[in-house]
Short mmCIF file of C-alpha atoms and ligand atoms in Angstrom, two decimals:
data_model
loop_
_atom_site.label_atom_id
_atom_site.label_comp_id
_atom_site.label_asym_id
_atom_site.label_seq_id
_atom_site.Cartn_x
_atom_site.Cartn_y
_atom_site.Cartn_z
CA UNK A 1 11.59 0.09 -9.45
CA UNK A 2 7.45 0.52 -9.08
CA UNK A 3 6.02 -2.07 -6.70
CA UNK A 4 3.19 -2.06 -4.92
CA UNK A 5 2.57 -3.60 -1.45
CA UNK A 6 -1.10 -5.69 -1.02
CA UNK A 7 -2.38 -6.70 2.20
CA UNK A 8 -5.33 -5.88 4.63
CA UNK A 9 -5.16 -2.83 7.42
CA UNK A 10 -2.39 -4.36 9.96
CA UNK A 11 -0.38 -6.33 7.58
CA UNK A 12 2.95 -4.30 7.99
CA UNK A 13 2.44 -2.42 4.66
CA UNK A 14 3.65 0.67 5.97
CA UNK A 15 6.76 -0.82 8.00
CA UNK A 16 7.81 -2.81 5.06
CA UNK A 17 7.27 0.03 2.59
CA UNK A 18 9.40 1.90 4.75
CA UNK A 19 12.54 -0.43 4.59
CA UNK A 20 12.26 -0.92 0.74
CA UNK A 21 12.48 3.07 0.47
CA UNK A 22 15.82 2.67 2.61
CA UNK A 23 16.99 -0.14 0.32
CA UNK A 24 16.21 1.39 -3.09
CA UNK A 25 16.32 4.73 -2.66
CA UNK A 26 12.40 5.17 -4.38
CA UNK A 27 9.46 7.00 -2.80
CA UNK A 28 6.36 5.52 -0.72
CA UNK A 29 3.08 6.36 -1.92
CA UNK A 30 0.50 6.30 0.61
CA UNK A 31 -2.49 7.12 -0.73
CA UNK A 32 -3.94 6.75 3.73
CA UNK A 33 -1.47 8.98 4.05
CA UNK A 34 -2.18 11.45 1.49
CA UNK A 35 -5.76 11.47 2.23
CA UNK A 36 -5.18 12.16 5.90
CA UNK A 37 -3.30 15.31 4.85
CA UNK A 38 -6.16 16.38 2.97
CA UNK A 39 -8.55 16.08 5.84
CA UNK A 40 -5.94 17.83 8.17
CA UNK A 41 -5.18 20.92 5.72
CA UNK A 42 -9.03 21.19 4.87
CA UNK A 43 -9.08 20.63 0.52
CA UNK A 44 -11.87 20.08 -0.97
CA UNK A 45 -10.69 16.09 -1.61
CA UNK A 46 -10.56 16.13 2.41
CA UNK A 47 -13.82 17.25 3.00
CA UNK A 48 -15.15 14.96 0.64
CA UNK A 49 -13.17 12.13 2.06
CA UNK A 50 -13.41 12.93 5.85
CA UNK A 51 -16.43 11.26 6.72
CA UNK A 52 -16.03 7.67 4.42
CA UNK A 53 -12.82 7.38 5.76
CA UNK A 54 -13.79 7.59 9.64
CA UNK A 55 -16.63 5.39 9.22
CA UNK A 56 -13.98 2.82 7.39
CA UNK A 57 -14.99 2.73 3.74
CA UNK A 58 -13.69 3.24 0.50
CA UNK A 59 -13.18 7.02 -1.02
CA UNK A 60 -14.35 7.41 -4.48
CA UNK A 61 -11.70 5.47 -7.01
CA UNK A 62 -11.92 8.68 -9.18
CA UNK A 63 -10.58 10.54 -6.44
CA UNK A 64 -7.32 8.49 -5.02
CA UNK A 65 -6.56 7.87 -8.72
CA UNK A 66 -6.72 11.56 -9.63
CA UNK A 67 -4.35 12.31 -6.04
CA UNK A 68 -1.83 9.45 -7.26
CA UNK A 69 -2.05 10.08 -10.67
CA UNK A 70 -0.62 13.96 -9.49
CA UNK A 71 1.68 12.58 -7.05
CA UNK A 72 3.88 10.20 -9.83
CA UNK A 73 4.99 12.93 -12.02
CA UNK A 74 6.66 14.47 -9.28
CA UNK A 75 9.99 14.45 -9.44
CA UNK A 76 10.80 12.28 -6.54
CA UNK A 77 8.77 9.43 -8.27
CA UNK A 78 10.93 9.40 -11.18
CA UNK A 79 13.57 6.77 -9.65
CA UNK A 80 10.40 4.92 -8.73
CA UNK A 81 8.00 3.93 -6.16
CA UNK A 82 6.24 1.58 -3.67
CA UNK A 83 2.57 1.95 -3.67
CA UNK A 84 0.95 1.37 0.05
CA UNK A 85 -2.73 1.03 -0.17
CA UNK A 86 -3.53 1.84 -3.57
CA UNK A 87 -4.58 0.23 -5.84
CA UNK A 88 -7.33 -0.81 -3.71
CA UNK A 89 -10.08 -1.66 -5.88
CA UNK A 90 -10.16 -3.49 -9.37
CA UNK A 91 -11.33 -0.67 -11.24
CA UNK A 92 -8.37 1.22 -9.07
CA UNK A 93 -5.89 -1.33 -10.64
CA UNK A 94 -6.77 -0.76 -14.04
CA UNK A 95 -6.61 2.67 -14.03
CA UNK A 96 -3.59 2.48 -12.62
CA UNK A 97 -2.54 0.27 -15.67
CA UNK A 98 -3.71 3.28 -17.98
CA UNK A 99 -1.95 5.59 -16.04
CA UNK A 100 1.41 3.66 -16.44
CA UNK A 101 1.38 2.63 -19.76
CA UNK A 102 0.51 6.86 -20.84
CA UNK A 103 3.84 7.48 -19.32
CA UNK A 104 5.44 4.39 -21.26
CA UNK A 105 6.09 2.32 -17.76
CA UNK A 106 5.45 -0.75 -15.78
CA UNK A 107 4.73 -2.42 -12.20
CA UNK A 108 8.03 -4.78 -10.99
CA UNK A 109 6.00 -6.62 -8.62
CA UNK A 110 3.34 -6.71 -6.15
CA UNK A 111 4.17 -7.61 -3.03
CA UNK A 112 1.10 -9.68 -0.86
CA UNK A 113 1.91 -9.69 2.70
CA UNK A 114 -0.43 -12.51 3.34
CA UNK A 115 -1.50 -12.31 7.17
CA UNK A 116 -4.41 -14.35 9.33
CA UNK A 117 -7.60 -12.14 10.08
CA UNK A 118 -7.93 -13.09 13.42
CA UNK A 119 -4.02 -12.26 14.33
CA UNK A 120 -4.36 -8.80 12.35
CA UNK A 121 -7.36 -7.96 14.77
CA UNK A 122 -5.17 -8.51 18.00
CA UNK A 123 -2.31 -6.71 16.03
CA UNK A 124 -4.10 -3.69 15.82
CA UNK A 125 -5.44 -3.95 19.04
CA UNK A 126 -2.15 -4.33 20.61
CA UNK A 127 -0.83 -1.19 18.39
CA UNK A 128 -3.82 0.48 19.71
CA UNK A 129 -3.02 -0.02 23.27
CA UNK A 130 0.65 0.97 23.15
CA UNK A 131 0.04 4.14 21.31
CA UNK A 132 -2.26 4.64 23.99
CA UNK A 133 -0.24 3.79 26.67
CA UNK A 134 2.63 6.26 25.22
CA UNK A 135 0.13 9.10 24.90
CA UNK A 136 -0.20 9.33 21.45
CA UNK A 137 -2.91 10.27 19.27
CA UNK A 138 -5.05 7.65 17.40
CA UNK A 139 -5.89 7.49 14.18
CA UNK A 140 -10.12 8.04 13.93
CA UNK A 141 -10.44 4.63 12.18
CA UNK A 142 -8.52 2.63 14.17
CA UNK A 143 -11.62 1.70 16.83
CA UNK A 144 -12.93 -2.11 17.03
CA UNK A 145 -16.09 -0.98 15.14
CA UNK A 146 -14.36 0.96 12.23
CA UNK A 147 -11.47 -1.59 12.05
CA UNK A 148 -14.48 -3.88 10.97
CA UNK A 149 -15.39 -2.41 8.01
CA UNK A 150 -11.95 -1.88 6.83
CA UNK A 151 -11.28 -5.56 6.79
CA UNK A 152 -14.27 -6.04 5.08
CA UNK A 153 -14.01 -3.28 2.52
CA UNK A 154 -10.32 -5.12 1.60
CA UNK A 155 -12.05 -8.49 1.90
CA UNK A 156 -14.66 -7.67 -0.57
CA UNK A 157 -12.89 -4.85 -2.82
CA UNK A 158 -9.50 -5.31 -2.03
CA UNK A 159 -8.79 -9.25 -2.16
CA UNK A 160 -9.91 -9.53 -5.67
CA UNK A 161 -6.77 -8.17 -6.73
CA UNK A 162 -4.93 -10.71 -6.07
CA UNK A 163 -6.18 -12.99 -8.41
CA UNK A 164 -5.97 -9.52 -10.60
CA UNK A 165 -2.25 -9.67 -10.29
CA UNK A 166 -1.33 -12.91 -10.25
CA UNK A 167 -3.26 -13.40 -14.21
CA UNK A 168 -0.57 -10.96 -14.91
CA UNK A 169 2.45 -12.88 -13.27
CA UNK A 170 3.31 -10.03 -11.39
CA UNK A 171 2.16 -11.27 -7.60
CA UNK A 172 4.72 -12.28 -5.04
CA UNK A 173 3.15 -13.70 -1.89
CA UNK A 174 5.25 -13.46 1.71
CA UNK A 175 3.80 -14.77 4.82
CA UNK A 176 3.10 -11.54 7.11
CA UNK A 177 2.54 -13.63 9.88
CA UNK A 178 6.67 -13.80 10.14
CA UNK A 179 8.54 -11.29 12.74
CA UNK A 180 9.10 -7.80 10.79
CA UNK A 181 13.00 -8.86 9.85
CA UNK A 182 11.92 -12.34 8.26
CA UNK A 183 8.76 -10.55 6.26
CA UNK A 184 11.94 -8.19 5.19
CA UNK A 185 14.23 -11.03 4.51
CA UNK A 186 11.54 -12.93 2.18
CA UNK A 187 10.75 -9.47 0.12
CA UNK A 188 14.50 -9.10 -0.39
CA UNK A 189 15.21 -12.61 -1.40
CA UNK A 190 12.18 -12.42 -3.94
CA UNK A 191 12.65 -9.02 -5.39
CA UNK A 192 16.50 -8.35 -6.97
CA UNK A 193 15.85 -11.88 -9.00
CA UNK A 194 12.23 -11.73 -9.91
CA UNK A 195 13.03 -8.10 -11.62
CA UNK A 196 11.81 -7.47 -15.30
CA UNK A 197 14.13 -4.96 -15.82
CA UNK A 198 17.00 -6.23 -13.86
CA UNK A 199 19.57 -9.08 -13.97
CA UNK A 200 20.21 -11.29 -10.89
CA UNK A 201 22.76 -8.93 -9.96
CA UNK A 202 19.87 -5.92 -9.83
CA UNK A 203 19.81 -6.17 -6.05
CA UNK A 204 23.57 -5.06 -5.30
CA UNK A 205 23.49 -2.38 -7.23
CA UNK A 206 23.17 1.39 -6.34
CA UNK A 207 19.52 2.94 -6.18
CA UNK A 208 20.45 5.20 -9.27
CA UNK A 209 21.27 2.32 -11.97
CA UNK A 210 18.08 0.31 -10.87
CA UNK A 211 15.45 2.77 -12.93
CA UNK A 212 14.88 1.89 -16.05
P1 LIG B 301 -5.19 0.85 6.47
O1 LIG B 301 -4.33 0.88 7.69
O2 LIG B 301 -6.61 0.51 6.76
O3 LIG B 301 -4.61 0.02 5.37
P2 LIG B 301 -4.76 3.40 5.03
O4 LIG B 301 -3.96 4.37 5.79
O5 LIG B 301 -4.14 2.77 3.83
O6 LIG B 301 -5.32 2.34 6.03
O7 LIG B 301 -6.14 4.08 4.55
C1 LIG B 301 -7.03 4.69 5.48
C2 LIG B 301 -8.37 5.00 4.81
O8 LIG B 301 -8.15 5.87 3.69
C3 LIG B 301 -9.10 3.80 4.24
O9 LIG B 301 -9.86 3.12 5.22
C4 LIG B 301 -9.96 4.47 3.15
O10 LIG B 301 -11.07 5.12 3.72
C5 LIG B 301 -9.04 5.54 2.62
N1 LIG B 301 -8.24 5.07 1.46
C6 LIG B 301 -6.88 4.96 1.42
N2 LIG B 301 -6.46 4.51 0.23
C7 LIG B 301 -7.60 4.32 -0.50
C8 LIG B 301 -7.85 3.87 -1.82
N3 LIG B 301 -6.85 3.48 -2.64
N4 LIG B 301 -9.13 3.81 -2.25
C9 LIG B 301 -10.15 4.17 -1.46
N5 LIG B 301 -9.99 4.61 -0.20
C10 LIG B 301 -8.73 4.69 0.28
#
């Protein structure tokens, strides 16, 4: 199964992604996540990225596709994958349709956690506070002033691909708004059925028999 999960910074990407990998057995691929690596072990993709992704913006699509295109033919991708902030742009989306279709596969679904801007800010801010309040370290972009630009980077490069996605039938919209279990609940009732490549029954069957 190869999903991918669409929604601005604070939609529950990452908590969701997180429960599908439980469910299916299939890899998350967060290209945030990857990048931060990079800046923490020092490559030459971190130091190039470092700076655009403090300050909020978008790295250069040449670079997250390269890093993804790398990270699916590992072997742990091979079952398949869920795709947390990438594709990100609409050039990023068609490359990533190049990508796939060179290795002979396809997307399942995309997955929009649709959420309210205003809620998302207080959501961070509340996350923000409690990791605080526990002691723990802070991601560099999560201040009021950077959190800015990263809803406006997905509101301007991001957003456009859901009109991307749905011209190709492949978008599935869940309210994010929803307490985490419900947001769950709605991405499991939607995904076993909606399959391409699996019956109705796709969804109680064991993690191995649902790659293609
Ligand atoms: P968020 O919580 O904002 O969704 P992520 O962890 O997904 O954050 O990404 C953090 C930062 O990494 C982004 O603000 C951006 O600078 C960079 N980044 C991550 N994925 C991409 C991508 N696909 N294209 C460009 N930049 C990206």
């Amino acid at each position: 199964m190869r999903l991918i999960l669409l929604g601005p910074p604070g939609a529950g990407k990452g908590t969701q992604a997180l429960r599908l990998v439980g469910k299916y057995g299939i890899v998350q691929l967060s290209t945030g996540d990857m990048l931060r690596a990079a800046v923490r072990t020092g490559t030459p993709v971190g130091r190039q990225t470092q700076e655009i992704m403090a300050r909020g913006g978008l790295v250069p699509d040449n670079v997250v596709v390269g890093i993804v295109g790398q990270r699916i033919d590992e072997p742990d991708a091979r079952k398949g994958f869920i795709l947390d902030g990438f594709p990100r742009t609409v050039p990023q989306a068609a490359a990533l349709d190049r990508l796939l279709e060179t290795k002979g596969l396809g997307l399942d679904g995309v997955i929009e956690l649709r959420v309210d801007e205003d809620a998302l800010m207080r959501r961070i801010e509340s996350r923000v506070a409690e990791m605080k309040a526990r002691g723990e370290t802070l991601r560099e972009d999560d201040s009021p002033e950077v959190l800015h630009n990263r809803l406006r980077a997905y509101r301007e490069q991001t957003a456009p691909l859901i009109a991307y996605y749905r011209q190709k039938g492949l978008l599935r919209t869940v309210n994010g708004m929803a307490p985490i279990a419900d947001v769950t609940a709605a991405i499991d009732k939607l995904l076993p059925a909606d399959r391409p490549l699996g019956g109705s029954a796709a969804g109680k069957k064991k993690s191995e028999e649902l790659s293609p």
